[in-house]
Amino acid sequence: MSLNIKDFDVFHFEKIDSTNAIAKRFVESGRDKNTIIIADEQTRGKTTKSTPWTSPKGNLYLTLMIKLNDGDEKFLPQLSFISAISLVEAIQEVIKSKDIDIKIKWPNDLLLNGKKLSGILIERDEDFAIIGIGVNTESSPDSSLTRYPATSLKQENFVVNKDELAVELCKKIIENINDCKQNSFSKIIEKIKPFMFRLNSEISISVCGENMVGIFSGIAENGGLILQIDGNKKTLLSGELTKENF
């Protein structure tokens, strides 16, 4: 069944703990509809490391809560990539230009001019996929507080209306999910390749405390990173690129 943005309820909060936390509470309370949750400010924004993060006013904080139908579970591992390429396309649409140095850092970050612009957190609660996205539209964290350099669209001289970006982002995510359901993930992979950070280059990646070095040779159908080490290919489903890659 195809998704339609007209079928989504929208909730806008001035200040909450996190949009993903609200989505989970909606699921727990028995809410059974596709939902978009937007916040102006978060007091305990979530990251992939479950570290609480204060998210100041001015940036975009958004979660899509999508009901899973029969067979949709197979797309869950690819939702980070679908969300990432959707954000790339939404930013290009809003700034009316494709002339922007934006990259997707496997598996769930966006980089602008080599610095972190956005994070994506995919969770599942019962029969809902929860897609949380934070975009630094106005400001970014101080570099002393982050593991990697961070930036915002405004800091890189791209002034956008975050509400317009939110609408375009939701449209693109829904469009790409439908495309993936109808045509498989391979088409999404082809869209992602031009934006993939360090693709076809040597990378250093930390996996469960072990550091691995090899050539990032591609993305698997299950969303995994294909690492080539001494002629042998290994598909990684989790891990983090280390500072040596920047």
mmCIF file of C-alpha atoms in Angstrom:
data_model
loop_
_atom_site.group_PDB
_atom_site.id
_atom_site.type_symbol
_atom_site.label_atom_id
_atom_site.label_comp_id
_atom_site.label_asym_id
_atom_site.label_seq_id
_atom_site.Cartn_x
_atom_site.Cartn_y
_atom_site.Cartn_z
ATOM 1 C CA MET A 1 0.000 0.000 0.000
ATOM 2 C CA SER A 2 1.414 3.378 -1.045
ATOM 3 C CA LEU A 3 1.797 6.200 1.453
ATOM 4 C CA ASN A 4 0.140 9.589 0.915
ATOM 5 C CA ILE A 5 1.120 12.686 2.878
ATOM 6 C CA LYS A 6 -2.559 13.670 3.044
ATOM 7 C CA ASP A 7 -3.157 10.643 5.284
ATOM 8 C CA PHE A 8 -0.692 11.857 7.949
ATOM 9 C CA ASP A 9 -1.791 13.748 11.053
ATOM 10 C CA VAL A 10 0.567 16.578 12.025
ATOM 11 C CA PHE A 11 1.429 17.627 15.580
ATOM 12 C CA HIS A 12 3.520 20.747 16.248
ATOM 13 C CA PHE A 13 5.031 21.319 19.694
ATOM 14 C CA GLU A 14 6.880 24.384 20.955
ATOM 15 C CA LYS A 15 9.014 22.484 23.492
ATOM 16 C CA ILE A 16 9.155 18.748 24.269
ATOM 17 C CA ASP A 17 11.704 16.147 25.355
ATOM 18 C CA SER A 18 12.066 14.642 21.856
ATOM 19 C CA THR A 19 9.927 14.008 18.792
ATOM 20 C CA ASN A 20 10.842 10.292 18.811
ATOM 21 C CA ALA A 21 9.809 10.040 22.475
ATOM 22 C CA ILE A 22 6.438 11.597 21.637
ATOM 23 C CA ALA A 23 6.014 9.105 18.789
ATOM 24 C CA LYS A 24 6.670 6.205 21.159
ATOM 25 C CA ARG A 25 4.135 7.561 23.634
ATOM 26 C CA PHE A 26 1.617 7.852 20.817
ATOM 27 C CA VAL A 27 2.170 4.183 19.950
ATOM 28 C CA GLU A 28 1.898 3.127 23.595
ATOM 29 C CA SER A 29 -1.361 5.053 23.967
ATOM 30 C CA GLY A 30 -2.857 3.111 21.056
ATOM 31 C CA ARG A 31 -2.569 5.719 18.327
ATOM 32 C CA ASP A 32 -2.901 3.868 15.025
ATOM 33 C CA LYS A 33 -2.355 6.527 12.336
ATOM 34 C CA ASN A 34 0.568 7.737 10.284
ATOM 35 C CA THR A 35 1.798 10.854 12.053
ATOM 36 C CA ILE A 36 4.296 13.693 11.634
ATOM 37 C CA ILE A 37 5.662 15.291 14.802
ATOM 38 C CA ILE A 38 7.563 18.606 14.712
ATOM 39 C CA ALA A 39 9.146 20.489 17.607
ATOM 40 C CA ASP A 40 10.649 23.967 17.874
ATOM 41 C CA GLU A 41 12.871 22.863 20.742
ATOM 42 C CA GLN A 42 13.894 19.569 22.372
ATOM 43 C CA THR A 43 15.192 19.145 25.917
ATOM 44 C CA ARG A 44 16.339 15.531 25.488
ATOM 45 C CA GLY A 45 16.893 14.942 21.797
ATOM 46 C CA LYS A 46 17.921 11.376 20.997
ATOM 47 C CA THR A 47 20.990 10.182 19.118
ATOM 48 C CA THR A 48 22.051 6.769 17.860
ATOM 49 C CA LYS A 49 24.096 6.405 21.056
ATOM 50 C CA SER A 50 21.019 7.167 23.217
ATOM 51 C CA THR A 51 22.779 10.272 24.543
ATOM 52 C CA PRO A 52 20.331 13.028 25.593
ATOM 53 C CA TRP A 53 20.969 16.206 23.618
ATOM 54 C CA THR A 54 19.562 19.687 24.156
ATOM 55 C CA SER A 55 18.269 20.930 20.821
ATOM 56 C CA PRO A 56 17.915 24.722 20.655
ATOM 57 C CA LYS A 57 15.268 26.769 18.867
ATOM 58 C CA GLY A 58 15.770 27.557 15.213
ATOM 59 C CA ASN A 59 16.677 24.103 13.926
ATOM 60 C CA LEU A 60 14.385 21.455 12.464
ATOM 61 C CA TYR A 61 13.346 18.525 14.674
ATOM 62 C CA LEU A 62 10.965 16.102 13.029
ATOM 63 C CA THR A 63 9.709 12.536 13.364
ATOM 64 C CA LEU A 64 7.603 10.469 10.981
ATOM 65 C CA MET A 65 5.619 7.666 12.586
ATOM 66 C CA ILE A 66 4.725 5.196 9.820
ATOM 67 C CA LYS A 67 2.450 2.178 10.202
ATOM 68 C CA LEU A 68 4.081 -0.985 8.869
ATOM 69 C CA ASN A 69 1.996 -3.221 6.649
ATOM 70 C CA ASP A 70 2.656 -6.861 5.796
ATOM 71 C CA GLY A 71 6.053 -7.172 4.125
ATOM 72 C CA ASP A 72 7.256 -3.686 5.088
ATOM 73 C CA GLU A 73 9.700 -5.003 7.689
ATOM 74 C CA LYS A 74 12.226 -5.805 4.976
ATOM 75 C CA PHE A 75 12.600 -2.070 4.272
ATOM 76 C CA LEU A 76 13.469 -1.127 7.864
ATOM 77 C CA PRO A 77 17.272 -1.488 7.435
ATOM 78 C CA GLN A 78 17.159 0.853 4.443
ATOM 79 C CA LEU A 79 15.161 3.644 6.107
ATOM 80 C CA SER A 80 18.295 5.534 7.177
ATOM 81 C CA PHE A 81 19.414 5.753 3.547
ATOM 82 C CA ILE A 82 15.935 6.567 2.273
ATOM 83 C CA SER A 83 15.688 9.372 4.841
ATOM 84 C CA ALA A 84 19.193 10.644 4.071
ATOM 85 C CA ILE A 85 18.726 10.895 0.301
ATOM 86 C CA SER A 86 15.297 12.427 0.888
ATOM 87 C CA LEU A 87 16.905 15.144 3.006
ATOM 88 C CA VAL A 88 19.520 15.786 0.324
ATOM 89 C CA GLU A 89 16.762 16.183 -2.274
ATOM 90 C CA ALA A 90 14.653 18.353 0.031
ATOM 91 C CA ILE A 91 17.553 20.728 0.740
ATOM 92 C CA GLN A 92 18.345 21.015 -2.963
ATOM 93 C CA GLU A 93 14.696 21.777 -3.665
ATOM 94 C CA VAL A 94 14.386 24.421 -0.954
ATOM 95 C CA ILE A 95 17.628 26.250 -1.812
ATOM 96 C CA LYS A 96 16.813 25.924 -5.546
ATOM 97 C CA SER A 97 20.263 24.573 -6.339
ATOM 98 C CA LYS A 98 22.181 21.328 -6.682
ATOM 99 C CA ASP A 99 25.488 23.179 -6.338
ATOM 100 C CA ILE A 100 26.087 22.198 -2.723
ATOM 101 C CA ASP A 101 28.798 20.021 -1.180
ATOM 102 C CA ILE A 102 26.554 17.631 0.720
ATOM 103 C CA LYS A 103 27.438 14.028 1.582
ATOM 104 C CA ILE A 104 25.803 11.069 3.316
ATOM 105 C CA LYS A 105 28.077 9.594 5.984
ATOM 106 C CA TRP A 106 27.201 5.953 6.515
ATOM 107 C CA PRO A 107 24.898 5.041 8.047
ATOM 108 C CA ASN A 108 22.891 8.042 9.250
ATOM 109 C CA ASP A 109 24.536 11.483 9.101
ATOM 110 C CA LEU A 110 24.603 14.272 6.525
ATOM 111 C CA LEU A 111 27.728 16.376 6.019
ATOM 112 C CA LEU A 112 27.822 19.849 4.507
ATOM 113 C CA ASN A 113 31.265 21.062 3.422
ATOM 114 C CA GLY A 114 32.718 18.184 5.436
ATOM 115 C CA LYS A 115 30.917 19.040 8.689
ATOM 116 C CA LYS A 116 27.921 17.374 10.310
ATOM 117 C CA LEU A 117 24.633 18.968 9.325
ATOM 118 C CA SER A 118 22.055 16.388 10.314
ATOM 119 C CA GLY A 119 21.500 13.169 12.214
ATOM 120 C CA ILE A 120 18.921 10.448 11.595
ATOM 121 C CA LEU A 121 17.637 7.947 14.136
ATOM 122 C CA ILE A 122 15.458 5.020 13.036
ATOM 123 C CA GLU A 123 13.544 3.095 15.688
ATOM 124 C CA ARG A 124 10.731 0.579 15.744
ATOM 125 C CA ASP A 125 7.895 0.414 18.228
ATOM 126 C CA GLU A 126 5.375 -2.397 17.748
ATOM 127 C CA ASP A 127 4.130 -2.099 14.154
ATOM 128 C CA PHE A 128 5.413 1.443 13.564
ATOM 129 C CA ALA A 129 8.638 2.691 12.032
ATOM 130 C CA ILE A 130 9.804 5.862 13.754
ATOM 131 C CA ILE A 131 12.049 8.103 11.642
ATOM 132 C CA GLY A 132 13.642 10.905 13.660
ATOM 133 C CA ILE A 133 15.582 13.651 11.887
ATOM 134 C CA GLY A 134 17.371 16.704 13.241
ATOM 135 C CA VAL A 135 18.710 19.317 10.838
ATOM 136 C CA ASN A 136 20.936 22.231 11.819
ATOM 137 C CA THR A 137 19.142 24.892 9.831
ATOM 138 C CA GLU A 138 20.043 27.828 12.091
ATOM 139 C CA SER A 139 22.862 26.800 14.445
ATOM 140 C CA SER A 140 25.201 23.933 15.316
ATOM 141 C CA PRO A 141 26.751 22.619 18.543
ATOM 142 C CA ASP A 142 30.037 24.052 19.739
ATOM 143 C CA SER A 143 32.925 21.985 18.374
ATOM 144 C CA SER A 144 34.151 21.322 21.912
ATOM 145 C CA LEU A 145 30.958 19.344 22.558
ATOM 146 C CA THR A 146 31.024 17.137 19.453
ATOM 147 C CA ARG A 147 33.229 14.297 18.206
ATOM 148 C CA TYR A 148 33.258 15.719 14.685
ATOM 149 C CA PRO A 149 33.034 19.254 13.250
ATOM 150 C CA ALA A 150 29.422 20.467 12.922
ATOM 151 C CA THR A 151 27.752 23.230 10.948
ATOM 152 C CA SER A 152 24.352 24.600 9.939
ATOM 153 C CA LEU A 153 22.776 25.674 6.687
ATOM 154 C CA LYS A 154 22.872 29.297 7.870
ATOM 155 C CA GLN A 155 26.548 29.064 8.827
ATOM 156 C CA GLU A 156 27.277 27.847 5.289
ATOM 157 C CA ASN A 157 25.273 30.761 3.823
ATOM 158 C CA PHE A 158 22.128 28.799 2.950
ATOM 159 C CA VAL A 159 19.165 30.538 4.542
ATOM 160 C CA VAL A 160 16.053 28.348 4.476
ATOM 161 C CA ASN A 161 12.563 28.370 5.943
ATOM 162 C CA LYS A 162 12.558 25.332 8.225
ATOM 163 C CA ASP A 163 8.791 24.830 7.827
ATOM 164 C CA GLU A 164 9.188 24.708 4.059
ATOM 165 C CA LEU A 165 12.071 22.267 4.486
ATOM 166 C CA ALA A 166 9.949 20.084 6.799
ATOM 167 C CA VAL A 167 7.136 19.832 4.254
ATOM 168 C CA GLU A 168 9.517 19.050 1.394
ATOM 169 C CA LEU A 169 11.400 16.494 3.497
ATOM 170 C CA CYS A 170 8.235 14.608 4.435
ATOM 171 C CA LYS A 171 7.121 14.559 0.808
ATOM 172 C CA LYS A 172 10.479 13.199 -0.348
ATOM 173 C CA ILE A 173 10.597 10.484 2.340
ATOM 174 C CA ILE A 174 7.116 9.283 1.446
ATOM 175 C CA GLU A 175 7.925 9.408 -2.286
ATOM 176 C CA ASN A 176 11.156 7.416 -1.834
ATOM 177 C CA ILE A 177 9.555 4.830 0.456
ATOM 178 C CA ASN A 178 6.872 4.246 -2.161
ATOM 179 C CA ASP A 179 9.544 4.014 -4.861
ATOM 180 C CA CYS A 180 11.489 1.488 -2.791
ATOM 181 C CA LYS A 181 8.381 -0.652 -2.256
ATOM 182 C CA GLN A 182 7.581 -0.647 -5.954
ATOM 183 C CA ASN A 183 11.061 -0.899 -7.482
ATOM 184 C CA SER A 184 13.339 -2.375 -4.766
ATOM 185 C CA PHE A 185 16.171 -0.690 -2.872
ATOM 186 C CA SER A 186 18.581 -0.871 -5.828
ATOM 187 C CA LYS A 187 17.130 2.314 -7.349
ATOM 188 C CA ILE A 188 17.649 4.168 -4.069
ATOM 189 C CA ILE A 189 21.255 2.931 -3.945
ATOM 190 C CA GLU A 190 21.897 4.456 -7.377
ATOM 191 C CA LYS A 191 20.491 7.785 -6.163
ATOM 192 C CA ILE A 192 22.667 7.652 -3.043
ATOM 193 C CA LYS A 193 26.017 6.792 -4.685
ATOM 194 C CA PRO A 194 26.928 10.314 -5.906
ATOM 195 C CA PHE A 195 26.472 11.625 -2.362
ATOM 196 C CA MET A 196 28.120 8.835 -0.373
ATOM 197 C CA PHE A 197 30.980 10.054 1.792
ATOM 198 C CA ARG A 198 34.301 8.276 1.037
ATOM 199 C CA LEU A 199 32.759 5.779 -1.391
ATOM 200 C CA ASN A 200 35.500 3.901 -3.311
ATOM 201 C CA SER A 201 38.086 5.280 -0.886
ATOM 202 C CA GLU A 202 39.990 3.762 2.021
ATOM 203 C CA ILE A 203 38.146 4.218 5.293
ATOM 204 C CA SER A 204 38.703 3.460 8.938
ATOM 205 C CA ILE A 205 35.633 2.153 10.745
ATOM 206 C CA SER A 206 35.069 1.116 14.346
ATOM 207 C CA VAL A 207 32.896 -1.986 14.811
ATOM 208 C CA CYS A 208 32.171 -3.132 18.374
ATOM 209 C CA GLY A 209 35.452 -1.613 19.559
ATOM 210 C CA GLU A 210 37.496 -3.128 16.730
ATOM 211 C CA ASN A 211 39.067 -0.809 14.164
ATOM 212 C CA MET A 212 38.849 -2.014 10.558
ATOM 213 C CA VAL A 213 40.536 -0.433 7.531
ATOM 214 C CA GLY A 214 39.591 -1.161 3.931
ATOM 215 C CA ILE A 215 38.038 0.199 0.747
ATOM 216 C CA PHE A 216 34.407 1.320 1.009
ATOM 217 C CA SER A 217 33.325 -0.420 -2.190
ATOM 218 C CA GLY A 218 29.523 -0.127 -2.075
ATOM 219 C CA ILE A 219 26.190 -0.472 -0.309
ATOM 220 C CA ALA A 220 24.457 -3.836 -0.015
ATOM 221 C CA GLU A 221 20.758 -4.419 -0.672
ATOM 222 C CA ASN A 222 20.241 -4.726 3.088
ATOM 223 C CA GLY A 223 21.749 -1.268 3.660
ATOM 224 C CA GLY A 224 25.086 -2.621 4.862
ATOM 225 C CA LEU A 225 28.451 -1.085 4.065
ATOM 226 C CA ILE A 226 30.632 -3.262 1.825
ATOM 227 C CA LEU A 227 34.220 -3.107 3.025
ATOM 228 C CA GLN A 228 36.970 -4.650 0.899
ATOM 229 C CA ILE A 229 39.975 -5.843 2.916
ATOM 230 C CA ASP A 230 42.869 -7.522 1.089
ATOM 231 C CA GLY A 231 40.583 -8.533 -1.775
ATOM 232 C CA ASN A 232 37.871 -9.952 0.485
ATOM 233 C CA LYS A 233 34.514 -8.226 0.855
ATOM 234 C CA LYS A 234 32.737 -7.934 4.178
ATOM 235 C CA THR A 235 29.271 -6.440 4.692
ATOM 236 C CA LEU A 236 28.923 -4.379 7.880
ATOM 237 C CA LEU A 237 25.478 -3.653 9.289
ATOM 238 C CA SER A 238 26.716 -1.397 12.075
ATOM 239 C CA GLY A 239 29.780 0.675 12.872
ATOM 240 C CA GLU A 240 31.077 4.221 12.926
ATOM 241 C CA LEU A 241 33.574 5.973 10.703
ATOM 242 C CA THR A 242 36.469 7.229 12.826
ATOM 243 C CA LYS A 243 38.007 10.692 12.944
ATOM 244 C CA GLU A 244 40.780 9.557 10.596
ATOM 245 C CA ASN A 245 38.274 9.801 7.711
ATOM 246 C CA PHE A 246 37.867 13.561 8.060
#
